[in-house]
Tab-separated table of C-alpha atoms in Angstrom:
chain	number	residue	atom	x	y	z
A	23	MET	CA	121.234	97.026	54.504
A	24	GLU	CA	123.903	96.949	51.799
A	25	ASP	CA	126.631	99.653	51.852
A	26	LEU	CA	126.062	102.537	49.375
A	27	ASP	CA	128.143	104.983	47.570
A	28	LEU	CA	125.995	107.712	45.817
A	29	ASN	CA	126.814	110.967	44.039
A	30	GLY	CA	124.147	113.727	43.927
A	31	LEU	CA	123.063	117.245	44.476
A	32	TRP	CA	122.177	118.266	47.996
A	33	TRP	CA	120.346	121.167	49.649
A	34	ILE	CA	118.516	122.473	52.860
A	35	PRO	CA	114.635	122.277	52.749
A	36	GLY	CA	113.414	125.588	51.478
A	37	ASN	CA	116.657	126.269	49.556
A	38	GLU	CA	116.076	124.113	46.527
A	39	ASP	CA	117.814	126.672	44.276
A	40	GLU	CA	121.087	126.448	46.216
A	41	THR	CA	122.349	123.017	45.665
A	42	VAL	CA	125.817	121.623	46.282
A	43	ALA	CA	127.383	118.579	44.643
A	44	GLY	CA	128.649	115.827	46.995
A	45	ASN	CA	129.082	112.186	47.667
A	46	LEU	CA	127.089	110.093	50.191
A	47	GLN	CA	128.380	107.009	51.691
A	48	PHE	CA	126.642	104.616	53.849
A	49	LYS	CA	128.407	101.766	55.671
A	50	MET	CA	126.150	99.467	57.661
A	51	ARG	CA	128.500	98.879	60.553
A	52	ASP	CA	130.046	102.310	60.552
A	53	SER	CA	128.162	105.546	59.592
A	54	ILE	CA	126.339	107.712	57.041
A	55	ASN	CA	128.564	110.433	55.646
A	56	LEU	CA	127.840	113.260	53.324
A	57	ASN	CA	130.898	114.907	51.773
A	58	LEU	CA	130.193	118.081	49.940
A	59	ASN	CA	132.094	119.808	47.239
A	60	GLY	CA	131.183	123.207	48.686
A	61	SER	CA	129.082	124.333	51.619
A	62	PHE	CA	125.440	125.389	52.565
A	63	LYS	CA	126.974	128.186	54.543
A	64	SER	CA	128.142	131.647	53.258
A	65	PHE	CA	131.818	132.560	53.496
A	66	GLU	CA	131.378	134.488	56.712
A	67	GLU	CA	129.735	131.361	58.326
A	68	LEU	CA	132.307	128.820	57.382
A	69	ASN	CA	134.008	128.878	60.884
A	70	ASN	CA	130.655	128.231	62.556
A	71	TYR	CA	129.599	124.667	63.410
A	72	SER	CA	126.409	123.729	61.639
A	73	GLN	CA	123.774	120.978	62.092
A	74	TYR	CA	120.501	120.418	60.331
A	75	ASP	CA	117.374	118.323	61.045
A	76	VAL	CA	117.014	117.433	57.406
A	77	ILE	CA	119.287	117.514	54.280
A	78	LEU	CA	117.683	116.691	51.041
A	79	GLY	CA	119.361	115.441	47.792
A	80	VAL	CA	118.766	113.774	44.455
A	81	THR	CA	121.245	111.072	43.278
A	82	SER	CA	122.787	110.874	39.822
A	83	ASN	CA	120.245	108.045	38.947
A	84	GLY	CA	117.396	110.215	40.117
A	85	LYS	CA	116.569	108.733	43.565
A	86	LYS	CA	115.104	111.195	46.183
A	87	VAL	CA	117.139	111.203	49.429
A	88	SER	CA	116.561	112.617	52.876
A	89	LEU	CA	119.274	112.659	55.445
A	90	ILE	CA	117.982	113.025	59.140
A	91	ASN	CA	119.707	114.550	62.313
A	92	CYS	CA	122.805	115.810	60.439
A	93	PHE	CA	125.737	117.389	62.209
A	94	GLU	CA	128.998	118.802	60.713
A	95	SER	CA	131.913	116.378	61.166
A	96	ASN	CA	134.627	118.157	59.172
A	97	SER	CA	135.180	121.230	57.026
A	98	SER	CA	138.205	122.746	55.240
A	99	ILE	CA	138.871	125.642	52.855
A	100	SER	CA	141.679	126.288	50.445
A	101	PHE	CA	142.987	129.378	48.730
A	102	PRO	CA	142.447	129.216	45.794
A	103	GLY	CA	139.839	126.681	45.847
A	104	TYR	CA	136.559	126.198	47.614
A	105	ALA	CA	135.118	125.052	50.876
A	106	SER	CA	134.280	121.475	51.495
A	107	VAL	CA	132.039	120.291	54.466
A	108	SER	CA	131.055	116.895	55.708
A	109	TYR	CA	128.168	115.893	57.603
A	110	ARG	CA	127.278	112.711	59.508
A	111	ALA	CA	123.545	111.658	59.698
A	112	SER	CA	121.661	109.333	62.014
A	113	TYR	CA	119.310	108.149	59.282
A	114	LEU	CA	119.052	107.926	55.408
A	115	LEU	CA	115.832	107.680	53.552
A	116	ILE	CA	115.842	106.794	49.887
A	117	GLY	CA	112.653	107.421	47.887
A	118	VAL	CA	111.194	110.478	49.647
A	119	HIS	CA	111.905	114.040	50.457
A	120	LEU	CA	110.946	115.062	54.038
A	121	ASN	CA	111.012	118.684	55.092
A	122	THR	CA	110.765	118.342	58.873
A	123	LEU	CA	111.429	115.602	61.458
A	124	GLU	CA	107.710	115.414	62.093
A	125	ASP	CA	107.349	114.168	58.447
A	126	MET	CA	109.235	110.870	59.544
A	127	ALA	CA	106.005	108.935	60.207
A	128	PHE	CA	104.425	106.245	58.133
A	129	GLU	CA	101.384	103.903	58.159
A	130	ARG	CA	103.409	100.836	57.010
A	131	TYR	CA	106.774	99.521	57.898
A	132	TYR	CA	108.386	96.284	56.638
A	133	ILE	CA	111.381	94.745	58.380
A	134	SER	CA	113.596	91.964	57.107
A	135	PHE	CA	115.389	90.318	60.092
A	136	SER	CA	118.297	87.834	59.950
A	137	ASN	CA	116.988	84.317	60.341
A	138	LEU	CA	113.426	85.424	59.911
A	139	ALA	CA	112.840	83.200	56.845
A	140	GLU	CA	114.376	80.253	58.493
A	141	TRP	CA	112.170	80.897	61.662
A	142	THR	CA	108.911	80.989	59.607
A	143	ARG	CA	109.836	78.472	56.926
A	144	SER	CA	107.147	79.823	54.828
A	145	SER	CA	108.160	79.482	51.127
A	146	GLY	CA	106.255	79.829	47.900
A	147	LEU	CA	109.015	77.919	46.063
A	148	SER	CA	108.589	74.228	45.119
A	149	ARG	CA	110.496	71.859	42.834
A	150	ARG	CA	109.861	68.533	41.199
A	151	GLU	CA	112.600	66.449	39.468
A	152	GLU	CA	112.061	63.799	36.813
A	153	TYR	CA	114.353	61.036	35.820
A	154	TYR	CA	114.561	58.692	32.950
A	155	PRO	CA	114.146	54.794	33.769
A	156	ASP	CA	117.845	54.479	34.078
A	157	HIS	CA	117.898	57.232	36.720
A	158	THR	CA	119.590	59.857	34.689
A	159	PHE	CA	118.293	63.254	35.057
A	160	LYS	CA	115.449	64.450	32.724
A	161	LYS	CA	113.765	67.530	33.963
A	162	LEU	CA	113.495	70.067	36.807
A	163	ASP	CA	110.224	72.004	37.335
A	164	VAL	CA	110.469	74.952	39.742
A	165	THR	CA	107.303	76.935	40.512
A	166	TYR	CA	106.563	79.826	42.792
A	167	GLU	CA	103.420	81.021	44.401
A	168	PHE	CA	103.252	83.785	46.991
A	169	PRO	CA	102.657	82.291	50.494
A	170	GLU	CA	99.508	83.472	52.197
A	171	VAL	CA	99.857	86.867	53.664
A	172	LYS	CA	98.490	86.228	57.208
A	173	GLU	CA	97.961	88.616	60.124
A	174	ILE	CA	99.772	87.096	62.993
A	175	ALA	CA	98.987	89.649	65.660
A	176	LYS	CA	97.318	93.076	66.430
A	177	VAL	CA	99.145	95.419	68.872
A	178	ASN	CA	98.145	98.958	69.628
A	179	ASN	CA	95.676	98.990	66.630
A	180	THR	CA	98.714	97.977	64.465
A	181	LYS	CA	98.286	94.866	62.394
A	182	ILE	CA	101.489	92.594	62.331
A	183	SER	CA	101.719	90.209	59.454
A	184	LEU	CA	104.198	88.250	57.420
A	185	HIS	CA	104.974	89.843	54.091
A	186	TYR	CA	107.002	88.491	51.074
A	187	THR	CA	108.641	89.688	48.057
A	188	PHE	CA	109.980	87.694	45.105
A	189	HIS	CA	112.294	88.527	42.241
A	190	THR	CA	114.497	86.725	39.654
A	191	THR	CA	118.080	87.447	38.396
A	192	GLY	CA	120.099	85.800	35.730
A	193	ASP	CA	120.234	85.540	31.947
A	194	SER	CA	117.646	82.709	31.628
A	195	VAL	CA	120.032	80.815	29.498
A	196	SER	CA	122.732	79.581	31.754
A	197	ASN	CA	121.886	81.150	35.021
A	198	LEU	CA	118.653	81.768	36.815
A	199	ASN	CA	118.272	82.776	40.428
A	200	LEU	CA	114.889	82.902	42.322
A	201	LYS	CA	114.827	84.665	45.659
A	202	GLN	CA	112.080	85.239	48.238
A	203	LYS	CA	112.393	87.683	51.031
A	204	THR	CA	110.481	87.456	54.305
A	205	TYR	CA	109.374	90.586	56.192
A	206	ILE	CA	107.440	91.543	59.312
A	207	LYS	CA	104.819	94.095	58.092
A	208	LEU	CA	103.243	96.620	60.425
A	209	ASP	CA	100.120	98.420	59.190
A	210	ASN	CA	98.142	101.102	60.913
A	211	ASP	CA	95.316	103.334	59.907
A	212	SER	CA	97.215	106.258	61.524
A	213	VAL	CA	100.847	107.115	61.035
A	214	ILE	CA	103.378	105.596	63.381
A	215	ASN	CA	106.050	108.128	64.363
A	216	PHE	CA	109.526	106.705	63.520
A	217	ASN	CA	110.806	107.144	67.015
A	218	ASP	CA	107.859	105.081	68.239
A	219	PHE	CA	108.547	102.526	65.547
A	220	MET	CA	112.044	102.186	66.698
A	221	LYS	CA	111.481	102.192	70.511
A	222	ILE	CA	108.309	100.272	70.657
A	223	TYR	CA	107.749	98.056	67.678
A	224	LEU	CA	111.232	97.342	66.362
A	225	TYR	CA	112.754	96.812	69.784
A	226	ASN	CA	109.969	94.462	70.948
A	227	ILE	CA	109.811	92.416	67.810
A	228	GLN	CA	113.618	92.125	67.450
A	229	ASN	CA	113.750	91.036	71.212
A	230	PHE	CA	110.945	88.459	70.678
A	231	LEU	CA	112.650	87.093	67.622
A	232	CYS	CA	115.956	86.824	69.434
A	233	LEU	CA	114.184	84.711	72.229
A	234	ALA	CA	112.237	82.562	69.701
A	235	ILE	CA	115.241	82.100	67.347
A	236	GLY	CA	117.769	81.494	70.132
A	237	THR	CA	120.375	83.857	68.719
A	238	PRO	CA	120.908	87.538	68.227
A	239	THR	CA	118.841	88.849	65.229
A	240	PHE	CA	119.212	92.189	63.345
A	241	PRO	CA	117.103	94.192	61.076
A	242	MET	CA	118.763	93.759	57.729
A	243	GLU	CA	116.289	95.901	55.647
A	244	ILE	CA	113.576	98.495	56.597
A	245	LYS	CA	111.092	99.895	54.222
A	246	ALA	CA	108.161	102.213	54.778
A	247	SER	CA	105.217	103.752	52.917
A	248	SER	CA	102.464	106.231	53.500
A	249	GLU	CA	99.541	107.740	51.635
A	250	ARG	CA	101.219	111.118	51.903
A	251	PHE	CA	103.864	109.906	49.593
A	252	SER	CA	102.190	108.302	46.647
A	253	GLN	CA	101.604	108.872	42.965
A	254	GLU	CA	98.873	108.067	40.618
A	255	LEU	CA	99.221	105.941	37.405
A	256	ASN	CA	96.480	104.847	35.020
A	257	GLY	CA	93.946	105.821	37.664
A	258	LYS	CA	95.606	103.777	40.416
A	259	VAL	CA	97.452	105.270	43.462
A	260	PHE	CA	100.749	103.698	44.287
A	261	ARG	CA	102.584	104.422	47.399
A	262	ASP	CA	106.282	105.295	47.120
A	263	GLN	CA	108.472	102.671	48.522
A	264	ILE	CA	110.833	104.242	50.988
A	265	SER	CA	114.053	102.520	52.106
A	266	ILE	CA	115.408	103.403	55.569
A	267	TYR	CA	119.072	102.987	56.522
A	268	TYR	CA	120.924	103.465	59.769
A	269	SER	CA	124.270	102.125	60.983
A	270	ASN	CA	124.674	99.495	63.603
A	271	SER	CA	128.113	98.495	64.695
A	272	ASN	CA	126.782	95.543	66.531
A	273	ILE	CA	125.885	93.641	63.531
A	274	PRO	CA	128.550	90.864	63.114
A	275	ILE	CA	130.304	90.512	59.748
A	276	ASN	CA	129.410	86.783	59.769
A	277	LEU	CA	125.934	86.418	61.003
A	278	GLU	CA	125.055	83.160	62.887
A	279	HIS	CA	122.697	81.062	60.758
A	280	LYS	CA	120.218	78.969	62.566
A	281	ASP	CA	118.116	76.007	61.355
A	282	THR	CA	114.645	75.573	62.680
A	283	HIS	CA	115.667	72.548	64.782
A	284	GLN	CA	118.190	74.809	66.592
A	285	MET	CA	115.711	77.316	67.666
A	286	ALA	CA	113.937	78.015	71.020
A	287	LEU	CA	110.466	78.547	69.535
A	288	PRO	CA	110.014	77.956	65.894
A	289	TYR	CA	107.069	79.639	64.196
A	290	GLN	CA	105.399	76.452	63.380
A	291	TYR	CA	105.127	75.492	67.038
A	292	ILE	CA	103.352	78.866	68.225
A	293	LYS	CA	101.729	80.138	65.034
A	294	ASP	CA	98.117	79.413	66.232
A	295	ASP	CA	98.766	81.438	69.477
A	296	LEU	CA	101.022	84.120	68.035
A	297	ASN	CA	98.481	86.859	68.327
A	298	MET	CA	98.187	86.228	72.140
A	299	ILE	CA	101.866	85.686	72.531
A	300	LEU	CA	102.932	88.875	70.724
A	301	SER	CA	100.180	90.819	72.458
A	302	ASN	CA	101.406	89.697	75.846
A	303	TRP	CA	104.953	90.458	74.906
A	304	PHE	CA	104.097	94.086	73.976
A	305	ASN	CA	101.757	94.560	76.934
A	306	LYS	CA	104.412	93.325	79.503
A	307	TYR	CA	107.161	95.555	77.992
A	308	GLU	CA	107.074	98.033	80.752
A	309	LEU	CA	106.813	95.427	83.495
A	310	LEU	CA	109.691	93.263	82.182
A	311	ASN	CA	111.763	95.847	80.532
A	312	PRO	CA	114.660	95.664	83.028
A	313	VAL	CA	114.543	91.834	82.648
A	314	PHE	CA	114.779	92.277	78.759
A	315	ASP	CA	117.665	94.608	79.118
A	316	LEU	CA	119.690	92.214	81.235
A	317	TYR	CA	118.848	89.048	79.316
A	318	PHE	CA	119.186	90.399	75.748
A	319	GLY	CA	122.317	92.215	76.904
A	320	THR	CA	123.964	88.909	77.521
A	321	MET	CA	122.676	87.637	74.208
A	322	TYR	CA	123.978	90.568	72.142
A	323	ASN	CA	127.359	90.826	73.864
A	324	SER	CA	129.185	87.700	72.966
A	325	SER	CA	132.464	89.091	74.233
A	326	MET	CA	131.152	89.686	77.747
A	327	TYR	CA	133.303	87.965	80.546
A	328	ILE	CA	131.662	84.880	81.932
A	329	GLN	CA	131.639	86.376	85.441
A	330	HIS	CA	129.670	89.489	84.074
A	331	ARG	CA	127.301	87.231	82.092
A	332	PHE	CA	126.563	85.160	85.232
A	333	SER	CA	125.849	88.475	87.277
A	334	SER	CA	123.614	89.817	84.522
A	335	LEU	CA	121.568	86.594	84.355
A	336	ILE	CA	121.242	86.503	88.194
A	337	GLN	CA	120.104	90.216	88.165
A	338	ALA	CA	117.612	89.313	85.340
A	339	ILE	CA	116.179	86.411	87.358
A	340	GLU	CA	115.841	88.366	90.543
A	341	SER	CA	114.210	91.299	88.597
A	342	TYR	CA	111.769	88.861	86.884
A	343	HIS	CA	110.778	87.225	90.205
A	344	ARG	CA	110.432	90.553	92.076
A	345	ARG	CA	108.290	92.173	89.293
A	346	VAL	CA	106.044	89.196	88.529
A	347	TYR	CA	105.617	87.513	92.080
A	348	GLY	CA	106.750	90.274	94.347
A	349	GLY	CA	108.194	88.712	97.426
A	350	LYS	CA	108.293	89.748	100.994
A	351	TYR	CA	108.895	87.703	104.148
A	352	LEU	CA	106.315	89.788	106.173
A	353	GLU	CA	103.436	91.945	105.277
A	354	GLU	CA	104.303	95.625	105.302
A	355	GLU	CA	102.523	96.454	108.431
A	356	GLN	CA	104.156	93.575	110.322
A	357	TYR	CA	107.584	94.517	109.031
A	358	GLU	CA	107.147	98.204	109.866
A	359	GLU	CA	106.212	97.327	113.422
A	360	LEU	CA	109.315	94.995	113.632
A	361	THR	CA	111.575	97.569	112.139
A	362	ASN	CA	110.398	100.229	114.651
A	363	GLN	CA	111.301	97.871	117.620
A	364	ILE	CA	114.767	97.103	116.058
A	365	THR	CA	115.370	100.782	115.256
A	366	PHE	CA	114.707	101.710	118.859
A	367	ILE	CA	117.146	99.027	120.074
A	368	ILE	CA	119.767	100.267	117.398
A	369	ASN	CA	119.392	103.866	118.464
A	370	GLU	CA	119.812	102.979	122.176
A	371	ASN	CA	122.932	100.792	121.778
A	372	LEU	CA	124.815	101.995	118.645
A	373	THR	CA	126.304	105.277	117.359
A	374	GLY	CA	128.196	106.562	114.272
A	375	ASP	CA	128.963	104.447	111.158
A	376	LEU	CA	127.864	101.130	112.909
A	377	LYS	CA	124.377	102.592	113.656
A	378	ASN	CA	124.005	103.859	109.958
A	379	ILE	CA	125.060	100.495	108.577
A	380	PHE	CA	122.502	98.550	110.713
A	381	THR	CA	119.734	101.042	109.983
A	382	GLN	CA	120.350	100.869	106.160
A	383	LYS	CA	120.292	97.208	106.179
A	384	LEU	CA	116.729	97.215	107.615
A	385	SER	CA	115.313	98.634	104.309
A	386	HIS	CA	116.456	95.331	102.572
A	387	LEU	CA	115.852	92.602	105.121
A	388	ASN	CA	112.295	92.011	104.114
A	389	GLU	CA	113.291	91.377	100.378
A	390	LEU	CA	113.153	87.608	99.503
A	391	SER	CA	116.731	86.227	99.110
A	392	LEU	CA	118.187	84.903	95.812
A	393	ARG	CA	118.068	81.502	97.269
A	394	ARG	CA	114.245	81.722	97.888
A	395	ARG	CA	113.610	83.179	94.533
A	396	LEU	CA	115.510	80.497	92.655
A	397	LYS	CA	113.646	77.834	94.570
A	398	ASP	CA	110.304	79.486	93.694
A	399	ILE	CA	111.076	79.701	89.924
A	400	ILE	CA	112.317	75.950	89.837
A	401	GLU	CA	109.144	74.923	91.711
A	402	ILE	CA	106.893	77.008	89.410
A	403	HIS	CA	108.293	75.485	86.309
A	404	LYS	CA	109.104	71.937	87.542
A	405	GLU	CA	106.812	70.270	85.041
A	406	ILE	CA	108.987	71.791	82.180
A	407	ILE	CA	112.296	71.507	83.900
A	408	SER	CA	112.195	68.043	85.470
A	409	PRO	CA	112.141	65.898	82.259
A	410	PHE	CA	115.440	67.514	81.240
A	411	ILE	CA	117.569	68.340	84.191
A	412	GLN	CA	117.213	67.763	87.955
A	413	LEU	CA	118.129	71.058	89.887
A	414	GLN	CA	118.589	69.948	93.406
A	415	LYS	CA	119.520	72.035	96.523
A	416	GLY	CA	123.211	71.886	95.417
A	417	PHE	CA	122.511	73.881	92.351
A	418	ILE	CA	120.991	76.704	94.380
A	419	ASN	CA	123.912	76.613	96.735
A	420	SER	CA	126.255	76.779	93.779
A	421	VAL	CA	124.523	79.887	92.432
A	422	THR	CA	124.255	81.705	95.675
A	423	ASN	CA	127.724	81.011	96.710
A	424	THR	CA	129.074	82.115	93.324
A	425	ARG	CA	126.970	85.254	93.341
A	426	ASN	CA	128.073	86.232	96.825
A	427	TYR	CA	131.790	85.583	96.019
A	428	LEU	CA	131.597	87.601	92.829
A	429	THR	CA	129.900	90.400	94.627
A	430	HIS	CA	132.025	90.684	97.678
A	431	PHE	CA	135.086	88.502	96.850
A	432	ASP	CA	135.021	86.977	100.271
A	433	GLU	CA	137.994	84.639	100.639
A	434	GLY	CA	135.851	82.291	102.652
A	435	LEU	CA	133.538	81.620	99.633
A	436	GLU	CA	136.315	81.337	97.037
A	437	ASN	CA	136.550	77.611	97.268
A	438	ARG	CA	132.792	77.169	96.930
A	439	ALA	CA	132.265	79.534	94.015
A	440	LYS	CA	132.180	77.927	90.553
A	441	LYS	CA	134.735	78.747	87.969
A	442	GLY	CA	135.675	77.684	84.405
A	443	LYS	CA	133.403	75.053	82.769
A	444	GLU	CA	131.268	74.724	85.921
A	445	LEU	CA	130.579	78.518	85.773
A	446	ILE	CA	129.588	78.262	82.063
A	447	ASP	CA	127.201	75.410	82.938
A	448	LEU	CA	125.696	77.604	85.650
A	449	CYS	CA	125.136	80.338	83.105
A	450	GLU	CA	123.476	77.941	80.734
A	451	VAL	CA	121.021	76.766	83.279
A	452	LEU	CA	120.268	80.276	84.439
A	453	LYS	CA	119.597	81.225	80.819
A	454	PHE	CA	117.325	78.260	80.497
A	455	LEU	CA	115.392	79.109	83.596
A	456	LEU	CA	114.916	82.647	82.306
A	457	GLU	CA	113.923	81.621	78.901
A	458	ILE	CA	111.317	79.232	80.272
A	459	SER	CA	109.948	81.949	82.577
A	460	LEU	CA	109.648	84.483	79.751
A	461	MET	CA	107.967	81.946	77.473
A	462	THR	CA	105.487	81.005	80.110
A	463	GLU	CA	104.938	84.573	81.045
A	464	ILE	CA	103.828	85.421	77.476
A	465	GLY	CA	101.490	82.535	77.134
A	466	VAL	CA	103.374	79.786	75.454
A	467	SER	CA	101.795	76.590	76.609
A	468	LYS	CA	103.910	74.072	78.660
A	469	GLU	CA	103.157	71.397	76.096
A	470	SER	CA	104.801	73.605	73.356
A	471	ILE	CA	107.752	74.501	75.459
A	472	ILE	CA	108.395	70.835	76.472
A	473	LYS	CA	107.901	69.554	72.835
A	474	ASN	CA	110.453	71.982	71.397
A	475	ILE	CA	112.986	71.460	74.272
A	476	SER	CA	112.747	67.766	73.381
A	477	HIS	CA	113.390	68.316	69.700
A	478	SER	CA	115.625	71.359	69.724
A	479	GLN	CA	119.413	71.140	69.385
A	480	LYS	CA	119.576	74.483	71.225
A	481	TYR	CA	118.938	72.798	74.580
A	482	SER	CA	121.015	69.802	73.964
A	483	ARG	CA	123.791	71.152	76.370
A	484	ILE	CA	121.233	71.440	79.177
A	485	LYS	CA	120.264	67.864	78.650
A	486	SER	CA	123.844	66.828	78.803
A	487	ILE	CA	124.785	68.656	81.926
A	488	LYS	CA	125.234	66.002	84.670
A	489	SER	CA	127.549	67.657	87.197
A	490	LEU	CA	124.890	70.108	88.551
A	491	GLN	CA	122.727	67.214	89.441
A	492	GLU	CA	125.066	65.952	92.042
A	493	LEU	CA	126.046	69.342	93.538
């Protein structure tokens, strides 16, 4: 999403004859601001705060614009002179006029993510060089053919496929640039409300790509189209291409670039099973949503203190094990019978705060401990883990001691809690366990996981950690 600076005429839907000149600025990491040389309000209303679901406009170069969820951010009036009002918007759409928020729904969406092209490595570009017998350069042939547009999954009746665009720039004399863009395309027979697109489709696909690529990934361009917004030319109907913009302060200025050999799950390793994998990812969204929030929270917050990163990863692992495998020491009926007996003893022998403390603890005593959950996860995935790192009893002790110390700051545990580089190593291993668990949960085969761990530089640190093996 490139920054924009556009001049135009602006109005409220239904008041097309009452336009106001103004300047629209979009900054990808900041905001969407409309600065009017005037006001939509009457003189008597100037002191009243205003907000609009939609503001429409047309730019100086003839582009249709819709601003969504607009609220007044500044206003002033001078005598003599005129009023000027500024609005901040949540979304900017170029290429369409929407009259209501309900109109913000489309059958097709196209999203270009950072590192998506590197993940797929699907290119229509090819080159061939020719040299003279003395090895001096003779000729360079460059050709382009669109890669096969292939449906990779179908979720909620929405087809998900890879989509490509291609364009050239330059003077064709001294300079020629060829550029292919790769998109994730969503295509549904019915319209997808934009809020559903953001909360369900964009959220899940972005998180999946973050796991697969192994680094935070961001939507860099979003386009949409619909049969409702189209025009006929020479007997053919063409859908208007709508560009959607919104600000995201989390997008780093210098995005991390990943080569395929640095990724956790390159497209080529899983493309044959991607329909099943993505379907599982979407289907398990509600079950694993707390796990996603915790895990991806650590991925997207690079400035998080290492202690907080460790705590988030521990919570993610506990939440994952609890939601997928459950985990109680006793059956509910057995535990209820036991708690009734213990409660009777507590009521007979304790009073006040001490009685309340012991009673409250009963509600948690049947939950599996962190130690047990870690042991289960390591055992479940031992075929994947064991070729790369040996997680012995000392590792579980280190994790539980560190978690308990960071939770209670018990001085008796301070010397046993890991700090510095050892704490960083613990986080790397916990992240490794969590990633393996999520990959397995969505149907990635053990063979694919092991193969990629063996070849990927992403896990080189895991394979080099030796200190944990002797703990």
